[in-house]
Coordinates of C-alpha atoms in Angstrom, one line a residue:
Chain M
M1121 CA 42.6 -0.7 -19.4
N1122 CA 40.4 -0.6 -22.7
R1123 CA 39.5 3.3 -22.9
N1124 CA 35.9 2.2 -24.5
F1125 CA 35.2 0.3 -21.3
P1126 CA 34.2 2.5 -18.6
D1127 CA 35.2 2.3 -15.2
L1128 CA 32.2 1.7 -12.9
S1129 CA 34.1 1.2 -9.7
V1130 CA 33.5 4.0 -6.6
T1131 CA 35.0 4.3 -3.6
I1132 CA 32.9 5.4 -0.5
G1133 CA 35.8 6.7 2.0
S1134 CA 37.8 3.7 2.6
L1135 CA 35.1 1.5 1.1
S1136 CA 35.7 0.2 -2.5
L1137 CA 32.7 -0.9 -4.5
K1138 CA 33.0 -2.5 -8.0
N1139 CA 30.1 -0.5 -9.1
P1140 CA 27.6 1.9 -7.9
V1141 CA 24.5 -0.5 -7.3
V1142 CA 23.8 -1.5 -4.1
L1143 CA 20.6 -3.4 -2.4
A1144 CA 18.9 -1.3 0.1
S1145 CA 18.3 -2.5 3.7
G1146 CA 15.1 -4.1 4.4
T1147 CA 14.5 -5.2 0.9
C1148 CA 16.9 -7.9 0.5
G1149 CA 16.8 -9.8 3.7
Y1150 CA 19.8 -11.0 4.8
G1151 CA 21.1 -11.9 1.3
A1152 CA 20.5 -15.3 1.3
E1153 CA 16.6 -15.2 0.5
L1154 CA 17.8 -14.0 -2.7
G1155 CA 20.6 -16.3 -3.3
D1156 CA 19.1 -18.1 -6.2
L1157 CA 17.6 -15.1 -8.0
L1158 CA 20.4 -12.8 -8.2
D1159 CA 24.0 -13.0 -9.0
F1160 CA 25.5 -11.1 -6.1
G1161 CA 28.8 -10.9 -7.9
C1162 CA 27.3 -8.2 -10.3
L1163 CA 26.4 -6.0 -7.6
G1164 CA 28.6 -3.2 -5.8
G1165 CA 27.0 -4.5 -2.5
I1166 CA 24.4 -5.1 -0.1
V1167 CA 23.1 -3.4 2.7
V1168 CA 21.5 -6.0 4.9
K1169 CA 18.0 -5.5 6.7
G1170 CA 18.5 -3.4 9.8
I1171 CA 19.9 -5.0 12.9
S1172 CA 19.3 -4.3 16.4
L1173 CA 21.2 -5.5 19.8
E1174 CA 18.3 -7.8 20.6
P1175 CA 16.2 -9.6 18.2
R1176 CA 12.9 -7.7 17.3
A1177 CA 9.6 -9.1 16.7
G1178 CA 8.3 -6.1 14.6
N1179 CA 4.9 -4.6 14.4
P1180 CA 1.3 -6.1 14.6
P1181 CA -0.2 -7.1 10.9
P1182 CA -1.4 -5.6 8.7
R1183 CA 2.3 -4.5 7.7
L1184 CA 1.8 -3.3 4.1
V1185 CA -0.6 -1.3 1.8
E1186 CA -0.1 -0.6 -1.8
T1187 CA -0.4 3.2 -2.6
P1188 CA 0.0 4.8 -5.9
C1189 CA 3.1 3.8 -7.4
G1190 CA 4.4 3.1 -3.9
L1191 CA 4.2 0.8 -1.1
L1192 CA 3.6 2.0 2.6
N1193 CA 5.1 -0.2 5.0
A1194 CA 5.1 -0.6 9.0
I1195 CA 7.3 -3.7 9.6
G1196 CA 8.8 -2.5 12.6
L1197 CA 12.2 -3.3 12.2
E1198 CA 11.9 -7.1 12.7
N1199 CA 15.3 -8.7 12.8
V1200 CA 17.2 -11.6 14.5
G1201 CA 19.4 -9.5 16.6
I1202 CA 23.3 -8.6 16.1
D1203 CA 24.7 -11.8 17.8
A1204 CA 22.4 -14.4 15.5
F1205 CA 23.2 -12.0 12.5
I1206 CA 27.2 -12.4 13.0
R1207 CA 26.7 -16.3 13.8
D1208 CA 23.8 -17.3 11.2
K1209 CA 23.6 -14.8 8.5
L1210 CA 27.2 -13.5 7.9
P1211 CA 29.0 -16.4 6.8
W1212 CA 26.8 -16.5 3.8
L1213 CA 27.4 -12.9 2.8
M1214 CA 31.1 -13.7 3.2
G1215 CA 31.1 -16.2 0.3
M1216 CA 29.6 -13.7 -2.1
D1217 CA 31.8 -11.6 -4.3
T1218 CA 30.3 -8.2 -3.1
A1219 CA 30.7 -5.5 -0.5
V1220 CA 28.5 -6.1 3.0
I1221 CA 27.0 -3.2 4.5
V1222 CA 25.2 -3.8 7.7
N1223 CA 22.5 -1.4 8.8
I1224 CA 22.3 -1.1 12.4
L1225 CA 19.5 0.7 14.6
G1226 CA 18.8 1.2 18.3
D1227 CA 16.6 2.9 20.9
E1228 CA 19.7 4.7 22.4
I1229 CA 22.9 5.7 21.6
G1230 CA 24.8 3.3 23.5
E1231 CA 22.8 0.6 21.8
Y1232 CA 24.2 1.7 18.4
A1233 CA 27.9 1.9 19.7
E1234 CA 27.6 -1.7 21.1
I1235 CA 26.2 -3.0 17.5
A1236 CA 29.3 -1.2 16.1
R1237 CA 31.7 -2.6 18.4
K1238 CA 30.3 -6.0 17.6
L1239 CA 30.8 -5.6 13.8
D1240 CA 34.1 -4.2 14.3
D1241 CA 35.0 -7.8 15.9
A1242 CA 33.3 -9.8 13.1
K1243 CA 35.1 -10.5 9.7
G1244 CA 33.2 -9.8 6.3
V1245 CA 31.6 -6.5 7.1
D1246 CA 32.9 -3.8 5.0
A1247 CA 30.8 -0.9 6.5
V1248 CA 28.3 0.2 8.5
E1249 CA 25.0 2.1 7.5
V1250 CA 23.3 3.8 10.4
N1251 CA 19.4 4.0 10.6
I1252 CA 18.7 7.0 12.5
S1253 CA 15.0 7.1 11.8
C1254 CA 14.4 5.2 14.8
P1255 CA 12.7 6.7 18.0
N1256 CA 14.9 8.0 20.7
V1257 CA 13.6 6.4 23.7
K1258 CA 15.5 8.6 26.3
S1259 CA 14.7 11.7 24.7
G1260 CA 10.8 11.4 24.5
G1261 CA 10.9 9.4 21.6
A1262 CA 11.4 11.6 18.4
A1263 CA 13.5 10.1 16.0
F1264 CA 17.5 10.7 16.0
G1265 CA 17.3 11.8 12.4
T1266 CA 15.0 14.7 13.0
D1267 CA 17.4 16.5 15.4
P1268 CA 20.8 17.5 14.0
W1269 CA 22.7 17.2 17.4
A1270 CA 21.0 13.7 18.3
A1271 CA 21.9 12.6 14.8
A1272 CA 25.7 13.7 15.3
D1273 CA 25.7 12.3 18.7
V1274 CA 24.8 9.0 17.0
T1275 CA 27.3 9.2 14.7
R1276 CA 30.2 10.1 17.1
A1277 CA 29.2 7.1 19.1
V1278 CA 29.3 4.6 16.3
K1279 CA 32.6 6.1 14.8
S1280 CA 34.5 5.6 18.1
A1281 CA 33.2 2.0 18.2
T1282 CA 34.5 1.0 14.9
S1283 CA 37.1 1.6 12.4
L1284 CA 34.6 0.6 9.7
P1285 CA 33.4 3.1 7.1
V1286 CA 30.2 4.5 8.7
I1287 CA 27.5 5.6 6.4
V1288 CA 24.7 7.5 8.0
K1289 CA 21.1 7.1 6.5
L1290 CA 19.1 10.2 6.6
S1291 CA 15.6 10.5 7.3
P1292 CA 13.5 12.7 5.0
N1293 CA 10.9 13.6 7.3
V1294 CA 12.5 16.9 8.3
T1295 CA 12.3 20.4 7.2
D1296 CA 16.1 20.8 6.1
I1297 CA 17.8 17.4 5.4
T1298 CA 21.3 19.3 4.7
A1299 CA 21.1 20.3 8.5
V1300 CA 21.0 17.0 9.5
A1301 CA 23.6 16.1 6.7
K1302 CA 26.3 18.7 7.8
S1303 CA 25.9 17.8 11.4
V1304 CA 26.7 14.0 10.9
A1305 CA 29.5 15.0 8.5
E1306 CA 31.0 17.2 11.1
A1307 CA 30.7 14.4 13.5
G1308 CA 32.9 12.3 11.5
A1309 CA 30.5 10.3 9.4
D1310 CA 32.2 8.9 6.1
A1311 CA 29.2 9.2 3.9
V1312 CA 25.6 9.6 4.1
S1313 CA 22.4 7.8 2.4
L1314 CA 19.3 9.1 1.8
I1315 CA 16.5 9.1 1.6
N1316 CA 15.2 6.7 4.1
T1317 CA 11.1 6.4 3.7
L1318 CA 8.5 9.2 3.8
L1319 CA 6.3 9.0 6.9
G1320 CA 2.5 8.4 5.6
M1321 CA -0.7 6.4 6.1
S1322 CA -3.6 5.1 4.8
I1323 CA -7.3 4.4 5.9
D1324 CA -9.4 1.5 5.0
I1325 CA -13.1 3.0 4.1
D1326 CA -14.6 -0.1 4.6
T1327 CA -13.4 -1.1 7.7
R1328 CA -13.0 2.4 9.2
R1329 CA -9.7 1.7 10.3
P1330 CA -6.0 2.7 9.3
S1331 CA -4.8 0.2 7.0
L1332 CA -1.6 -0.6 8.8
G1333 CA -1.4 -2.1 12.3
N1334 CA 0.8 0.5 13.1
V1335 CA -1.2 3.4 11.7
F1336 CA 1.7 5.0 10.3
G1337 CA 4.0 3.7 7.9
G1338 CA 7.1 4.5 5.6
L1339 CA 6.4 5.5 1.9
S1340 CA 8.5 3.8 -0.6
G1341 CA 8.8 3.3 -4.5
P1342 CA 8.7 5.3 -7.4
A1343 CA 6.2 7.7 -5.8
I1344 CA 8.8 8.9 -3.6
R1345 CA 11.6 9.5 -6.4
P1346 CA 11.4 13.4 -7.2
V1347 CA 11.4 14.1 -3.4
A1348 CA 14.5 11.9 -2.9
L1349 CA 16.4 13.2 -6.1
R1350 CA 15.8 16.8 -4.8
M1351 CA 17.0 16.0 -1.2
V1352 CA 20.1 14.1 -2.7
W1353 CA 20.8 17.2 -5.2
Q1354 CA 20.9 19.9 -2.2
T1355 CA 22.9 17.5 0.0
V1356 CA 25.7 16.7 -2.7
R1357 CA 25.9 20.7 -2.8
A1358 CA 25.8 20.9 1.0
V1359 CA 28.6 18.5 2.4
D1360 CA 32.0 17.1 1.0
I1361 CA 31.3 13.8 2.1
P1362 CA 30.0 11.0 -0.3
V1363 CA 26.4 10.9 -1.0
V1364 CA 24.4 7.6 -1.2
G1365 CA 21.2 8.1 -3.5
I1366 CA 18.0 6.3 -2.3
G1367 CA 14.2 6.5 -3.2
G1368 CA 12.2 4.8 -5.8
I1369 CA 15.0 3.8 -8.2
S1370 CA 13.5 1.3 -10.6
D1371 CA 15.7 1.2 -13.6
A1372 CA 19.1 2.2 -15.0
N1373 CA 17.7 5.8 -16.0
D1374 CA 16.3 6.5 -12.5
A1375 CA 20.0 5.4 -11.1
L1376 CA 21.6 7.7 -13.8
E1377 CA 19.4 10.7 -12.6
F1378 CA 20.9 10.3 -9.1
L1379 CA 24.5 9.8 -10.3
M1380 CA 24.0 12.9 -12.4
A1381 CA 22.6 15.0 -9.2
G1382 CA 26.0 13.7 -7.7
A1383 CA 25.3 10.7 -6.0
C1384 CA 28.5 8.2 -5.7
A1385 CA 26.4 5.1 -5.5
V1386 CA 22.7 4.3 -5.6
E1387 CA 20.6 2.0 -3.4
I1388 CA 17.8 -0.3 -4.9
G1389 CA 15.0 -0.9 -2.5
T1390 CA 11.4 -1.6 -3.2
A1391 CA 12.0 -2.4 -7.0
T1392 CA 13.9 -5.8 -5.7
L1393 CA 10.7 -6.6 -3.9
V1394 CA 8.9 -6.3 -7.3
R1395 CA 11.6 -7.9 -9.5
P1396 CA 14.5 -9.6 -7.6
G1397 CA 17.1 -9.0 -10.5
T1398 CA 16.3 -5.3 -10.9
A1399 CA 19.7 -4.2 -9.5
V1400 CA 21.6 -6.6 -12.1
G1401 CA 19.9 -4.8 -14.9
I1402 CA 20.8 -1.3 -13.4
V1403 CA 24.5 -2.2 -13.6
E1404 CA 23.9 -3.3 -17.0
G1405 CA 21.9 -0.1 -17.9
I1406 CA 24.5 2.3 -16.5
T1407 CA 27.2 0.3 -18.2
A1408 CA 25.5 0.8 -21.5
H1409 CA 24.7 4.5 -21.3
M1410 CA 28.5 5.1 -20.2
E1411 CA 29.9 3.0 -23.2
S1412 CA 27.4 4.7 -25.6
R1413 CA 28.3 8.1 -24.4
G1414 CA 31.9 7.6 -23.9
V1415 CA 31.7 8.4 -20.1
P1416 CA 35.2 7.0 -18.5
A1417 CA 34.0 6.9 -14.9
I1418 CA 30.9 7.1 -12.6
K1419 CA 32.0 10.6 -11.1
D1420 CA 32.1 12.1 -14.8
L1421 CA 28.0 11.6 -14.9
R1422 CA 27.9 14.4 -12.4
I1423 CA 26.3 17.5 -13.7
D1424 CA 26.6 21.0 -12.2
Chain H
M45 CA 19.6 -22.7 6.5
E46 CA 16.2 -23.9 5.2
R47 CA 16.0 -26.0 2.0
M48 CA 15.6 -23.8 -1.0
I49 CA 13.7 -24.9 -4.1
A50 CA 14.4 -23.8 -7.3
R51 CA 12.6 -20.2 -8.0
F52 CA 12.2 -18.8 -11.3
D53 CA 11.2 -15.1 -12.8
E54 CA 9.9 -16.3 -15.8
K55 CA 8.6 -14.3 -18.8
A56 CA 5.5 -16.3 -19.4
E57 CA 3.1 -16.1 -22.3
I58 CA -0.5 -16.1 -22.0
I59 CA -2.0 -19.4 -23.6
E60 CA -5.7 -19.2 -22.4
H61 CA -7.7 -16.4 -20.7
C62 CA -11.1 -17.5 -19.8
Q63 CA -14.1 -16.3 -17.9
A64 CA -15.8 -18.9 -15.9
A65 CA -18.2 -16.8 -14.4
E66 CA -19.1 -12.9 -13.3
D67 CA -15.7 -11.7 -12.1
I68 CA -13.9 -15.4 -12.2
F69 CA -11.3 -16.1 -14.6
V70 CA -8.9 -19.0 -15.3
L71 CA -5.4 -17.6 -16.5
K72 CA -3.3 -20.3 -18.4
V73 CA 0.3 -19.4 -18.9
A74 CA 3.4 -21.3 -20.3
A75 CA 5.9 -21.1 -17.7
P76 CA 8.2 -24.3 -18.1
A77 CA 10.7 -23.4 -15.2
V78 CA 8.4 -22.6 -12.6
S79 CA 5.9 -25.5 -13.7
A80 CA 8.7 -27.9 -13.3
S81 CA 9.7 -27.2 -9.7
A82 CA 5.9 -26.5 -8.6
R83 CA 4.2 -28.4 -5.9
P84 CA 0.8 -28.1 -4.7
G85 CA -0.1 -25.2 -2.4
Q86 CA 2.8 -23.1 -3.6
F87 CA 2.0 -19.9 -5.1
C88 CA 3.5 -17.4 -7.8
M89 CA 3.9 -13.6 -7.9
V90 CA 2.5 -12.1 -11.1
E91 CA 3.1 -8.9 -12.4
V92 CA -0.1 -7.4 -13.6
K93 CA 1.1 -3.7 -14.9
A94 CA 2.1 -2.6 -18.3
V95 CA 5.7 -2.5 -19.5
G96 CA 7.0 1.0 -18.4
S97 CA 4.2 1.6 -15.6
S98 CA 4.9 1.9 -12.0
D99 CA 1.0 1.5 -11.0
P100 CA 0.0 -0.7 -9.6
L101 CA 3.3 -1.1 -8.4
L102 CA 3.2 -4.7 -6.7
R103 CA 2.8 -8.0 -8.0
R104 CA 0.0 -9.9 -7.2
P105 CA 0.0 -13.6 -5.3
F106 CA -1.7 -16.4 -6.8
S107 CA -1.6 -19.9 -5.6
I108 CA -1.1 -22.7 -8.5
H109 CA -4.5 -23.8 -9.6
A110 CA -3.3 -26.4 -11.9
R111 CA -0.1 -27.9 -13.7
E112 CA -0.5 -28.9 -17.3
D113 CA 1.4 -30.6 -19.7
G114 CA 3.7 -28.5 -21.6
G115 CA 5.2 -26.5 -18.9
R116 CA 1.9 -24.8 -18.4
L117 CA 0.3 -23.5 -15.1
S118 CA -3.1 -22.1 -14.6
F119 CA -4.4 -19.6 -11.8
L120 CA -8.0 -19.4 -10.6
Y121 CA -9.1 -16.0 -9.5
R122 CA -11.6 -13.3 -8.7
R123 CA -11.7 -9.7 -10.3
V124 CA -11.6 -7.8 -6.9
G125 CA -9.4 -4.8 -7.4
R126 CA -7.5 -2.7 -9.4
G127 CA -4.8 -5.3 -10.0
T128 CA -7.0 -8.4 -10.9
D129 CA -9.1 -6.0 -13.3
L130 CA -5.8 -5.1 -15.2
L131 CA -4.9 -8.7 -15.4
S132 CA -8.3 -9.9 -16.6
R133 CA -8.0 -7.5 -19.7
M134 CA -4.9 -9.3 -20.7
R135 CA -5.2 -11.6 -23.8
P136 CA -3.5 -14.8 -25.1
G137 CA -0.1 -14.1 -26.8
E138 CA 0.6 -11.3 -24.2
M139 CA 3.6 -11.9 -21.6
L140 CA 3.6 -11.8 -17.9
N141 CA 6.3 -12.0 -15.4
V142 CA 5.8 -14.9 -13.3
L143 CA 8.0 -15.1 -10.2
G144 CA 8.0 -19.0 -8.4
P145 CA 7.2 -21.3 -7.3
L146 CA 7.2 -19.9 -4.0
G147 CA 6.2 -20.6 -0.3
R148 CA 5.7 -24.1 1.4
G149 CA 2.7 -26.1 0.0
F150 CA 0.6 -28.9 1.2
R151 CA 2.2 -31.8 3.1
V152 CA 0.6 -35.0 2.1
R153 CA 1.4 -38.4 3.3
P154 CA 0.8 -41.7 1.6
D155 CA -0.8 -43.6 4.1
I156 CA -3.1 -41.0 5.1
T157 CA -6.6 -40.0 2.9
P158 CA -6.6 -36.4 2.1
I159 CA -9.9 -34.4 2.7
L160 CA -9.9 -31.2 0.6
A161 CA -12.1 -28.3 1.6
G162 CA -12.6 -25.2 -0.2
G163 CA -14.7 -22.3 0.1
G164 CA -15.1 -19.7 -2.7
M165 CA -12.0 -19.1 -4.3
G166 CA -10.0 -21.1 -2.0
M167 CA -10.7 -24.0 -4.3
A168 CA -8.1 -22.6 -6.2
P169 CA -5.0 -24.5 -4.7
L170 CA -6.9 -27.4 -4.1
L171 CA -7.4 -28.7 -7.8
F172 CA -3.5 -29.0 -8.2
L173 CA -3.5 -31.1 -4.8
A174 CA -6.4 -33.2 -6.2
E175 CA -4.2 -33.8 -9.1
Y176 CA -1.0 -34.5 -7.1
C177 CA -2.9 -37.2 -5.0
A178 CA -4.8 -38.7 -7.8
G179 CA -4.0 -42.3 -8.9
S180 CA -1.9 -43.1 -5.4
M181 CA -4.8 -42.5 -3.0
D182 CA -8.5 -42.0 -2.5
T183 CA -9.5 -38.3 -1.8
F184 CA -12.3 -36.4 -0.9
T185 CA -12.9 -32.8 -1.9
I186 CA -15.8 -30.6 -0.4
L187 CA -16.2 -27.4 -2.1
G188 CA -18.8 -24.6 -1.0
G189 CA -19.9 -21.3 -2.2
R190 CA -22.8 -18.7 -1.7
T191 CA -24.5 -20.2 -4.8
A192 CA -24.1 -22.6 -7.9
S193 CA -22.6 -20.3 -10.5
E194 CA -19.5 -19.6 -8.0
L195 CA -18.7 -23.2 -8.0
T196 CA -17.0 -23.2 -11.6
G197 CA -14.7 -25.9 -12.4
L198 CA -16.4 -29.0 -10.6
E199 CA -15.6 -31.0 -13.5
S200 CA -11.9 -30.4 -13.5
F201 CA -12.1 -31.9 -9.9
R202 CA -14.0 -35.0 -10.8
R203 CA -11.7 -35.7 -13.5
T204 CA -8.9 -36.0 -11.3
G205 CA -10.9 -38.8 -9.5
T206 CA -11.5 -37.0 -6.3
R207 CA -15.0 -37.5 -4.8
V208 CA -16.5 -34.2 -5.0
L209 CA -19.0 -32.9 -2.2
V210 CA -20.7 -29.6 -2.9
A211 CA -22.4 -26.8 -0.4
T212 CA -24.0 -23.9 -1.4
E213 CA -25.5 -21.3 1.2
D214 CA -28.4 -20.9 -1.2
G215 CA -29.0 -24.7 -1.7
S216 CA -28.6 -24.1 -5.4
L217 CA -26.3 -26.9 -5.5
G218 CA -25.3 -29.9 -3.2
T219 CA -26.0 -29.7 0.3
R220 CA -27.6 -26.4 1.4
G221 CA -25.0 -25.0 3.8
M222 CA -21.5 -24.3 4.5
V223 CA -18.6 -26.5 3.8
T224 CA -18.3 -27.7 7.7
D225 CA -21.9 -29.1 7.3
V226 CA -20.7 -31.5 4.7
L227 CA -17.4 -32.0 6.4
D228 CA -19.3 -32.8 9.7
G229 CA -21.5 -35.5 7.6
L230 CA -18.1 -37.0 5.8
L231 CA -16.4 -37.4 9.2
K232 CA -19.6 -39.0 10.6
T233 CA -19.8 -41.6 7.7
L234 CA -16.0 -42.3 8.0
S235 CA -16.3 -42.6 11.6
E236 CA -13.5 -44.8 12.7
S237 CA -11.2 -44.4 9.4
A238 CA -11.7 -40.8 10.0
G239 CA -8.4 -41.3 12.2
Q240 CA -6.5 -41.9 9.0
C241 CA -7.4 -38.8 7.3
E242 CA -6.0 -35.3 7.0
I243 CA -7.8 -31.9 6.0
H244 CA -6.3 -29.4 3.5
T245 CA -8.2 -26.4 3.4
C246 CA -8.4 -23.2 1.9
G247 CA -11.2 -20.2 1.7
P248 CA -12.4 -17.6 4.0
W249 CA -10.8 -17.0 7.3
P250 CA -13.8 -17.9 9.2
M251 CA -14.5 -21.0 7.2
M252 CA -11.0 -22.2 7.8
R253 CA -11.2 -21.6 11.2
A254 CA -14.4 -23.4 11.7
V255 CA -12.9 -26.4 9.5
Y256 CA -9.8 -26.7 12.0
E257 CA -11.9 -26.5 14.8
M258 CA -14.0 -29.4 13.7
A259 CA -10.8 -31.3 12.6
S260 CA -9.6 -30.7 16.0
Q261 CA -12.3 -32.0 17.7
S262 CA -12.0 -35.0 15.8
G263 CA -8.2 -35.5 16.7
I264 CA -7.6 -34.9 12.6
P265 CA -4.8 -33.0 11.6
C266 CA -5.7 -29.7 9.4
W267 CA -3.6 -27.8 7.0
V268 CA -4.7 -24.1 6.0
S269 CA -3.7 -22.3 3.3
L270 CA -3.7 -18.5 4.3
E271 CA -3.6 -15.3 2.1
S272 CA -2.1 -12.3 3.1
R273 CA -1.3 -8.6 1.5
M274 CA 2.3 -9.2 0.1
A275 CA 5.0 -7.2 -1.4
C276 CA 7.6 -9.6 -2.4
G277 CA 6.5 -13.0 -2.0
T278 CA 10.0 -14.2 -1.3
G279 CA 10.9 -13.3 2.3
L280 CA 12.3 -10.0 1.6
C281 CA 10.2 -7.6 3.1
L282 CA 8.6 -9.6 6.1
G283 CA 5.3 -7.7 5.2
C284 CA 3.0 -10.6 5.1
A285 CA 2.9 -11.3 8.9
V286 CA 0.1 -13.2 10.5
Y287 CA -0.1 -14.0 14.5
G288 CA 1.1 -17.6 15.1
T289 CA 0.7 -19.2 18.5
E290 CA 4.1 -18.8 19.4
K291 CA 5.4 -16.1 17.3
I292 CA 4.8 -13.7 14.1
L293 CA 4.8 -16.1 10.8
H294 CA 5.2 -14.9 7.4
V295 CA 2.8 -16.4 5.1
C296 CA 5.3 -16.2 1.9
R297 CA 7.8 -18.0 3.6
E298 CA 6.9 -20.2 6.1
G299 CA 3.6 -20.8 4.4
P300 CA 1.2 -20.0 2.8
V301 CA 0.4 -23.5 4.1
F302 CA 0.6 -23.5 7.8
H303 CA -0.5 -26.6 10.0
G304 CA -3.8 -25.1 11.9
D305 CA -2.3 -25.8 15.3
S306 CA 0.5 -23.1 14.6
I307 CA -2.1 -20.5 13.9
R308 CA -3.4 -17.7 16.5
W309 CA -7.3 -18.2 15.0
R310 CA -8.9 -15.2 17.3
D311 CA -6.6 -12.7 15.8
G312 CA -8.0 -13.4 12.6
Q313 CA -8.0 -11.4 9.2

């Protein structure tokens, strides 16, 4: 290999990515929606929209409100369900030269396991990302992700249902994210990705009503980036498994901050909604940075 | 897989930017790729923030007001918030990111007479439609507003050859009353040939609902162009949901133009 040309490839457990830039769940649809606006072959991977066992209609409108440097959303996990995903959406993704990671969610542990089993049987899936920010219906509705034990239970159930690499996506709406990270790592997670959105709300003072139909929503975008970076830094230093950084990353400089904090890869979310081609520009920017500084590999970006 | 019309994220130069009335602007940009594949009723997501800024974060959706020679597009908008305020300060020569054309536009049929009905800024997508129909068919355009000064650009409509009928709530121009008052009169005038008409409407929700209900009573198909808060405009986030009669609909992808029958009007905006 040409020693002047940096090696952008990374591995997350047994998952190999050509570069560390991945589209984040919920901001890239099932991929095909972006097909004409983005060259998927340039990307490390795509995490498709969260998939449940049965189709979900999502939350009542309004589902969005813009906030300072951010976006508050309460889409309500609208999705086609696992069977329609495998039948109608996965074939298109298989034709793309990029890793396909499927984000999964459920109301109870058994649902997560069943979706994971179905993905294990399907062709063309490279890894599973587990959304544990959903309410645990059987245990009173608190999110799986806010309880280290419940998070570990979900992780074990998914791990035993599939041989695919399992990435657990952590909620930031906790006092100590490293406690949840350690718990899912012990339960066998191959990696963690963080952060999911921060819970927030907004009120319309003219209508005197909450701005979102669901009252609360998840905050994303540049507004949350410093919080995300801090949590990634802490988690990288608390667990031995790879950490994927997510949270308001909008350009290559942002991505480099997360890689320097020790993330093995990054996911690009809200920025894709604003500029569909953002992730491709980030790959180019990371490459240019590494070339100009003579950094040979992604892991060499990490600082102490 | 639904048919995908080519979309582009184009760096567009501002060619002209005029203030047509208090808080109403016409923005003309050079966007040859977007322009070439645009259809009436489609929209663009326009980035209004400065380079390097994260605020306001999201692009703003604007329906395409007109398409002109030389790959140019124009947008008609009202200054209502921070995004449109920032946009209104931009000058010719500055560049804007314009993503489009997006969504499904108006469906016109060659053997049917289109009646265009716009309320306030709802006239924005109708000029492109009037131009599109010009030459091949007779059209009627009803434009309504609170007062005469709001109804800018009537001449642009007249130039397309459409027959323009005007309603103002204060009676300062045209018929005193609402768009539906004029529509009612027009449908009566057309009487039997009203069966060979189709209505295309855009405007405030109560106005579109009234137009749709009048059309339904006359057995006339009615196409409505809806607005919604949007983040992406491209079907990625599913944020622009509205209630349909059978299911949730997404304004950016299944719309912004819907058949009136598919909308659950009582759950309005």
